[in-house]
C-alpha positions as YAML, in Angstrom:
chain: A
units: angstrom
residues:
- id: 1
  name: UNK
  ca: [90.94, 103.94, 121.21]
- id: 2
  name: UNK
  ca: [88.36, 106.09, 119.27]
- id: 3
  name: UNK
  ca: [90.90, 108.46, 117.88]
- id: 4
  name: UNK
  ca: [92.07, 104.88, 115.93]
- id: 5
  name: UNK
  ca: [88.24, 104.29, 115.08]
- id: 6
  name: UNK
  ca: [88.33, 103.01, 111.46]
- id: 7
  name: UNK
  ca: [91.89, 102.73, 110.90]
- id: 8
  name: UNK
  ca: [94.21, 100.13, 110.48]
- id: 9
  name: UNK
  ca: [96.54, 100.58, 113.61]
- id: 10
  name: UNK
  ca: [100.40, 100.27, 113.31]
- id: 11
  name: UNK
  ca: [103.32, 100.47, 116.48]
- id: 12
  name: UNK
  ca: [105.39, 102.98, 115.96]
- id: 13
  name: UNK
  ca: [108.54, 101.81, 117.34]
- id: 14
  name: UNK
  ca: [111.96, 103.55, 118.88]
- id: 15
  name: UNK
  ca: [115.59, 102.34, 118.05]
- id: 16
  name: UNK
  ca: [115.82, 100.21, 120.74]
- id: 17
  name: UNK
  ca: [112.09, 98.03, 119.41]
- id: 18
  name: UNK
  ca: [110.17, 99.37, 122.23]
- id: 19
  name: UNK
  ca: [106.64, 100.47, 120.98]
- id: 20
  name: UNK
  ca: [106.57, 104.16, 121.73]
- id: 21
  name: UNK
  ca: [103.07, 105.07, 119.75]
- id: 22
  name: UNK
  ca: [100.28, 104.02, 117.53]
- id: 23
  name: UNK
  ca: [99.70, 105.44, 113.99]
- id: 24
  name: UNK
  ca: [96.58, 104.91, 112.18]
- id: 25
  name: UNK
  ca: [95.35, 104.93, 108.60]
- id: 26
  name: UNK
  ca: [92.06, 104.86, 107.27]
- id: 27
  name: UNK
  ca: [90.39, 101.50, 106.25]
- id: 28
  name: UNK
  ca: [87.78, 103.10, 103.20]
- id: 29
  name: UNK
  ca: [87.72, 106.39, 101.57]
- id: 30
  name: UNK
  ca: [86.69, 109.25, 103.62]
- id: 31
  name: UNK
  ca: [86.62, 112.97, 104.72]
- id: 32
  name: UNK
  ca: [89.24, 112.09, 107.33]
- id: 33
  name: UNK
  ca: [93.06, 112.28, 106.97]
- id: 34
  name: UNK
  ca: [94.38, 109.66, 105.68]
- id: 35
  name: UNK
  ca: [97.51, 108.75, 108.52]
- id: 36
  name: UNK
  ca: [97.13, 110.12, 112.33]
- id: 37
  name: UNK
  ca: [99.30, 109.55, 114.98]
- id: 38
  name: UNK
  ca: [99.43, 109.44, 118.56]
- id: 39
  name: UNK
  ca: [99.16, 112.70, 120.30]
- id: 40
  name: UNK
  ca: [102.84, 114.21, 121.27]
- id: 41
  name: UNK
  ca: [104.41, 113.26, 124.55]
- id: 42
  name: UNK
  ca: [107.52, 114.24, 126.08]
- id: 43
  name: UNK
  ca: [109.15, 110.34, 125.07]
- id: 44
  name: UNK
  ca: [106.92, 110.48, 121.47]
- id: 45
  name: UNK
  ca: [107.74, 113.13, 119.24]
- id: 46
  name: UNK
  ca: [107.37, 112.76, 115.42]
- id: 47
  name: UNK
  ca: [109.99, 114.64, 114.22]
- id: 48
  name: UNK
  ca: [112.30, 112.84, 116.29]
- id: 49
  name: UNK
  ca: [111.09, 109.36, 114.90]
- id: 50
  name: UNK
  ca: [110.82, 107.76, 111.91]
- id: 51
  name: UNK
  ca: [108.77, 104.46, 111.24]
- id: 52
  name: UNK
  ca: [110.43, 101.02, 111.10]
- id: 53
  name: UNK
  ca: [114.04, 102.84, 111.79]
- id: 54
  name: UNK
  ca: [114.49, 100.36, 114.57]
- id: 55
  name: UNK
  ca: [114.45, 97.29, 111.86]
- id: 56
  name: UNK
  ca: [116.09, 99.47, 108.98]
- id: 57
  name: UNK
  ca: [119.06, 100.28, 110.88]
- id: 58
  name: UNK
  ca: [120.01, 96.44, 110.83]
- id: 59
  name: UNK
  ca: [120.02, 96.49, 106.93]
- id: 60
  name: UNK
  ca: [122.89, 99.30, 106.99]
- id: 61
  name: UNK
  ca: [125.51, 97.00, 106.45]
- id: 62
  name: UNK
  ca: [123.83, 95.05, 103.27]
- id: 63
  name: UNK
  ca: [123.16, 98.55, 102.14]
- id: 64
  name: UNK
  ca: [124.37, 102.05, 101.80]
- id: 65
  name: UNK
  ca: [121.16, 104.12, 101.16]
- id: 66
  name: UNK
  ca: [117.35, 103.96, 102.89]
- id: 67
  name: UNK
  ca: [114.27, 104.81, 101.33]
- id: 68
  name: UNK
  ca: [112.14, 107.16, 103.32]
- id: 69
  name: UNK
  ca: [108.36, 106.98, 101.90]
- id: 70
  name: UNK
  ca: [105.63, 108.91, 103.29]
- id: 71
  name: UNK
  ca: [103.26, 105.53, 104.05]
- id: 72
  name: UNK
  ca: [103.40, 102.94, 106.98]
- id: 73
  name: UNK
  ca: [101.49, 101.17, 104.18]
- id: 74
  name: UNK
  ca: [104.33, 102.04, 101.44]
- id: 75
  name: UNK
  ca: [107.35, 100.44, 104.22]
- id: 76
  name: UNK
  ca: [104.99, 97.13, 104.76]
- id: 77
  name: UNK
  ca: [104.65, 96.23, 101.29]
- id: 78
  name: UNK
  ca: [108.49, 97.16, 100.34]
- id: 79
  name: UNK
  ca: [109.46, 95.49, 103.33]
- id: 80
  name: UNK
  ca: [106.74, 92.70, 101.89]
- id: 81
  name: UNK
  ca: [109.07, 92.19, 98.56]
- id: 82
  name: UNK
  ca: [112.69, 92.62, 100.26]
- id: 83
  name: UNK
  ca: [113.04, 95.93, 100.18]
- id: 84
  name: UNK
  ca: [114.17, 96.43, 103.97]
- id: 85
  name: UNK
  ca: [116.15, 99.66, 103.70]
- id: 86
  name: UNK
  ca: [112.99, 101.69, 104.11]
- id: 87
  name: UNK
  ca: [111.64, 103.93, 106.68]
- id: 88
  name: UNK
  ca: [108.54, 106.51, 106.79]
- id: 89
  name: UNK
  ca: [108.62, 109.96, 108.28]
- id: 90
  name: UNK
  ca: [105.36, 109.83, 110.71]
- id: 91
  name: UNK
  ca: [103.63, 112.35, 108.67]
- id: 92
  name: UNK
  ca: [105.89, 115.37, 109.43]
- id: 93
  name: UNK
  ca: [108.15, 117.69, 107.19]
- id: 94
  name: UNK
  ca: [111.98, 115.54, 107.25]
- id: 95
  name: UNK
  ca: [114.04, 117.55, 110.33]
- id: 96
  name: UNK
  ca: [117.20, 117.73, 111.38]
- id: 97
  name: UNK
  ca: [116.99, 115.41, 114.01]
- id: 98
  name: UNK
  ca: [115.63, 112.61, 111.72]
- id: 99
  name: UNK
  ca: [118.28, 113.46, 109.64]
- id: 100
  name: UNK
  ca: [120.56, 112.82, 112.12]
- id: 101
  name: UNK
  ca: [119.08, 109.69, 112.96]
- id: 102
  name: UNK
  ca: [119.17, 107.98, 109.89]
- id: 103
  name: UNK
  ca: [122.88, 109.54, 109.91]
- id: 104
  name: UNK
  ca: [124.07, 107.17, 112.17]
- id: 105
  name: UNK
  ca: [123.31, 103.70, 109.98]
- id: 106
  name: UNK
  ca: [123.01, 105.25, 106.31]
- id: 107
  name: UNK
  ca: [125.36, 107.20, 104.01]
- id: 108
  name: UNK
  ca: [122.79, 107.87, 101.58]
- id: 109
  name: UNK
  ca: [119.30, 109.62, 101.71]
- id: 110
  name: UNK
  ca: [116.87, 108.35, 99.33]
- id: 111
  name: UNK
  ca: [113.66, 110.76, 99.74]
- id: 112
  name: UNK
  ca: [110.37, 108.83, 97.30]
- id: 113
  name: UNK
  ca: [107.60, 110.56, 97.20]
- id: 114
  name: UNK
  ca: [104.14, 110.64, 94.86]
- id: 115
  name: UNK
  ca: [104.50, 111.95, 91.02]
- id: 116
  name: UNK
  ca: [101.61, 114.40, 91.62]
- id: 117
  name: UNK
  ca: [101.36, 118.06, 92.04]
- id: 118
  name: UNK
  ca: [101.23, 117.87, 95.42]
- id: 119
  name: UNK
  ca: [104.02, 115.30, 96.07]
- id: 120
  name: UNK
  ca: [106.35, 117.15, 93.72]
- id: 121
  name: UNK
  ca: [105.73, 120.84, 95.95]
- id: 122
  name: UNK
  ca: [106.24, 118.76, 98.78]
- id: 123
  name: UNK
  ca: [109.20, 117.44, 97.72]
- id: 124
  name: UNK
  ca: [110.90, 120.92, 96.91]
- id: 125
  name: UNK
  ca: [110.03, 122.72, 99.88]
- id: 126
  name: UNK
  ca: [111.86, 119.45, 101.61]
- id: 127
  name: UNK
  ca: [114.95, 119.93, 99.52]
- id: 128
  name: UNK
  ca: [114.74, 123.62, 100.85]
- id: 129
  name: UNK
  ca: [114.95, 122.69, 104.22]
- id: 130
  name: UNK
  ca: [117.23, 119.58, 104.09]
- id: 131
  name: UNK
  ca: [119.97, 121.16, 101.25]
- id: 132
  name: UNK
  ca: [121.60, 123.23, 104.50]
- id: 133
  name: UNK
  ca: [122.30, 119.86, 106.41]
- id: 134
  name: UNK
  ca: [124.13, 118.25, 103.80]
- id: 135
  name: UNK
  ca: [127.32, 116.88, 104.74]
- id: 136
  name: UNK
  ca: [130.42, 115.57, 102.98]
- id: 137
  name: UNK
  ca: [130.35, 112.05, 104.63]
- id: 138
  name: UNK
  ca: [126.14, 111.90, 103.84]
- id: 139
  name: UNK
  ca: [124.29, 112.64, 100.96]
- id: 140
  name: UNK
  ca: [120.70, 113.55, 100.50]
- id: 141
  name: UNK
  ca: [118.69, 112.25, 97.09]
- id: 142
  name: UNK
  ca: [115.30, 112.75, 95.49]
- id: 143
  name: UNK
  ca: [113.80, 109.86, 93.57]
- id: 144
  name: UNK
  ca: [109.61, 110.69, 92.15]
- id: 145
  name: UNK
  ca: [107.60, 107.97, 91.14]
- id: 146
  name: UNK
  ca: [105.26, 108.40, 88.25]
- id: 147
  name: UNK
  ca: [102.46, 109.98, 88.51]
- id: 148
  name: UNK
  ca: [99.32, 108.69, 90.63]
- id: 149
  name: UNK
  ca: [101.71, 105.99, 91.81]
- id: 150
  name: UNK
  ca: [102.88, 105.49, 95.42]
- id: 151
  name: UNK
  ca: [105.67, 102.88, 96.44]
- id: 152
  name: UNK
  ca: [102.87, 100.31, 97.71]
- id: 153
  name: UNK
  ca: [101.28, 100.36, 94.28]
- id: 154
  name: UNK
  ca: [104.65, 100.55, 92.49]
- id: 155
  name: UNK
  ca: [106.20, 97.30, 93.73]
- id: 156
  name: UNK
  ca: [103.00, 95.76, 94.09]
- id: 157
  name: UNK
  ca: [102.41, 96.20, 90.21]
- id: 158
  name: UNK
  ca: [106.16, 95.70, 89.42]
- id: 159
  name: UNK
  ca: [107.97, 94.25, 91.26]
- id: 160
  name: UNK
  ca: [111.14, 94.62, 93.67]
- id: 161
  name: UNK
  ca: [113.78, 94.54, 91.01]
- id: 162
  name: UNK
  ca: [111.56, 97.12, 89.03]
- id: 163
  name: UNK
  ca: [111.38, 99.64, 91.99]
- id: 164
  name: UNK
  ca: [115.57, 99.33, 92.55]
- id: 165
  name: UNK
  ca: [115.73, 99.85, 88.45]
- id: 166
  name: UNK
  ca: [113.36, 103.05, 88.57]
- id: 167
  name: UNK
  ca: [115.44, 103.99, 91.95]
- id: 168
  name: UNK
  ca: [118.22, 104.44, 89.79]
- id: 169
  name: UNK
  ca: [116.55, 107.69, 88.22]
- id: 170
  name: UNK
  ca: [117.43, 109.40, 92.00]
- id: 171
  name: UNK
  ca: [119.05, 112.91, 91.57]
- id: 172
  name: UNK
  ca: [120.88, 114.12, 94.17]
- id: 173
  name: UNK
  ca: [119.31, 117.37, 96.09]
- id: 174
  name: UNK
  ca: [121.38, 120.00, 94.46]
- id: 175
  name: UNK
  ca: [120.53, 118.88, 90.90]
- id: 176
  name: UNK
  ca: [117.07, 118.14, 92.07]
- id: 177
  name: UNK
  ca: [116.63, 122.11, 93.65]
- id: 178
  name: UNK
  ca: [117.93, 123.24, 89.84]
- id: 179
  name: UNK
  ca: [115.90, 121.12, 88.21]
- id: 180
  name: UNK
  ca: [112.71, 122.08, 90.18]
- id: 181
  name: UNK
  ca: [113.84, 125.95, 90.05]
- id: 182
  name: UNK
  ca: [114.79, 125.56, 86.39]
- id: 183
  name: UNK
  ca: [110.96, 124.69, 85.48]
- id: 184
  name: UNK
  ca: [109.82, 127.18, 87.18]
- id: 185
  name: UNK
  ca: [111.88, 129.45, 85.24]
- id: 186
  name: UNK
  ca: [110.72, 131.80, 82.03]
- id: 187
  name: UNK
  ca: [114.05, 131.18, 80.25]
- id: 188
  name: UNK
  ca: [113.43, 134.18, 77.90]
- id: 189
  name: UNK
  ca: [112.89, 137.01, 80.80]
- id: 190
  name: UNK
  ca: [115.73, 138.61, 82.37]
- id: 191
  name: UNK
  ca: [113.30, 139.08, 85.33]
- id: 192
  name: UNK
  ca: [112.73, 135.42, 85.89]
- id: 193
  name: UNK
  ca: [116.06, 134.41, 85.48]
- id: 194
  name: UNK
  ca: [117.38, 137.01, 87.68]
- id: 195
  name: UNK
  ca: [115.02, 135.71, 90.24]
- id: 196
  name: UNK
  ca: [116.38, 132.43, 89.73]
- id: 197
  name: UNK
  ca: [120.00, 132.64, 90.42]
- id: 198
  name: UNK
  ca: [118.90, 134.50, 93.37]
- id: 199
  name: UNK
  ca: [116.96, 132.05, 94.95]
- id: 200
  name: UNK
  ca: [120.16, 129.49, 94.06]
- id: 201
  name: UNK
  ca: [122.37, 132.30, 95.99]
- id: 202
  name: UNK
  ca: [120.01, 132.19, 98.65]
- id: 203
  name: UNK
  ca: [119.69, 128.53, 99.39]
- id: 204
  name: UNK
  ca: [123.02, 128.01, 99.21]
- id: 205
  name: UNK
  ca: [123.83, 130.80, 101.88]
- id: 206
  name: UNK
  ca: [121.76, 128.51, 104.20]
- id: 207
  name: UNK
  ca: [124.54, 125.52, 103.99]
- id: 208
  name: UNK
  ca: [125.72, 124.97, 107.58]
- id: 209
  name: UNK
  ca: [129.01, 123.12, 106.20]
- id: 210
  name: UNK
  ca: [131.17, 125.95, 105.06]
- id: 211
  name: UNK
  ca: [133.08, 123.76, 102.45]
- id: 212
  name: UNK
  ca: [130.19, 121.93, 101.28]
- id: 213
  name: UNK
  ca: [128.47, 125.72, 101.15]
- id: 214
  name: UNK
  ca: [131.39, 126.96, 98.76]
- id: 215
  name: UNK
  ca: [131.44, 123.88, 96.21]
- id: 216
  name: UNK
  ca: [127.50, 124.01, 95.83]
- id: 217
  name: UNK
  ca: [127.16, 128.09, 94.88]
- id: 218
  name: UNK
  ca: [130.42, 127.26, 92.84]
- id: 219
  name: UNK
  ca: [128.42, 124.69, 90.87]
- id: 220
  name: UNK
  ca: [125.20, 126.21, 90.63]
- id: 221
  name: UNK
  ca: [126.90, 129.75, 88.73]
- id: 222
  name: UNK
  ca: [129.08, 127.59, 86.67]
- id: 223
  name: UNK
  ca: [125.59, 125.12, 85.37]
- id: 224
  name: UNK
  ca: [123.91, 129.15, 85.27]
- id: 225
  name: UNK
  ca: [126.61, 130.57, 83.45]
- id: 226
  name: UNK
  ca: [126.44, 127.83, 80.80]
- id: 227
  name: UNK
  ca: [122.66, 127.82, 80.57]
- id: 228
  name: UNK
  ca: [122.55, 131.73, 79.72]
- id: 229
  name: UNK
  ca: [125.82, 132.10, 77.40]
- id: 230
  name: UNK
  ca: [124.51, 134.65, 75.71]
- id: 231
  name: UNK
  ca: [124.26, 137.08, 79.08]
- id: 232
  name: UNK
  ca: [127.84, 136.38, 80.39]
...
């Protein structure tokens, strides 16, 4: 009980509704992190879990994507205004076991996370990690909210219909990783864009899906191709 001290206490449930742990998130500002869990067991672990799966999954046939948000607090109030496609991660990097969880009700990955600094590294070192478990049959997408603003503030300030609206700004991973690797890119250096199409090269390599690995290093050199004419 005192590791919940101060915190708002939430079940964290498995498929079948069964409460299998407790997560807890501050109640005022403070020095503290701001989620914690309970401690890993062999039946509890977090990256086999995700928050509120157990009532997402019976949304899967009203729709074909989920939001996954990084808040118990950001699934409540979505859930709140109708949004009921939503899970949250338990405070862990996405793996490829929660991938494969959500794989079994939902076609499409929507991954929301903050507008900051920090949300946006976050959010490319996830697309690092998740572009190798694409599949043809499910697809993985990005979606950042403005900056400073979290889903609970977003449709709390907006509105349901305005978060689905702004959800339509999504980019799928692969346009998301160039995007991200594009901005980080001196476009007049030979250097930095040589560094560039390696790293696309290299990510790619890391597709398990051999077909799905061909298509994506075919699309990346054609989009590189076209964005430096004047070097082919």
């Amino acid at each position: 009980v005192s590791r919940f001290r101060n915190r708002i206490i939430f079940p964290v449930k498995g498929l079948n509704g069964s409460v299998i742990a407790f997560g807890g998130r501050v109640i005022s500002k403070t020095s503290f992190a701001k989620y914690i869990n309970s401690p890993e067991t062999e039946f509890y672990k977090k990256g086999n879990n995700l928050f509120n799966i157990d009532s997402a999954k019976k949304f899967a046939n009203e729709n074909d994507e989920v939001f996954i948000v990084e808040g118990y607090m950001d699934v409540i109030s979505l859930h709140k205004f109708g949004i009921k496609n939503v899970a949250a991660n338990l405070g862990t990097a996405m793996t490829e076991k929660q991938i494969d969880l959500i794989s079994r009700f939902y076609k499409n990955l929507i991954i929301c996370l903050d507008g900051d600094e920090s949300g946006q590294k976050a959010a490319v070192r996830a697309a690092e990690r998740l572009l190798p478990l694409v599949r043809s049959d499910f697809n993985i997408f990005f979606l950042t909210l403005p900056k400073d603003i979290d889903p609970d503030n977003f449709v709390h300030e907006k509105g349901k219909d305005s978060f689905l609206n702004f959800s339509k700004n999504k980019k799928e991973i692969h346009n998301f990783i160039w995007d991200s690797y594009l901005n980080e890119t001196d476009k007049k250096s030979p250097q930095s864009l040589a560094l560039f199409e390696k790293k696309l090269k290299e990510i790619c390599n890391q597709i398990k899906d051999k077909t799905i690995r061909k298509y994506f290093l075919e699309y990346f050199l054609k989009w590189f191709d076209e964005f430096t004419p004047t070097l082919t």
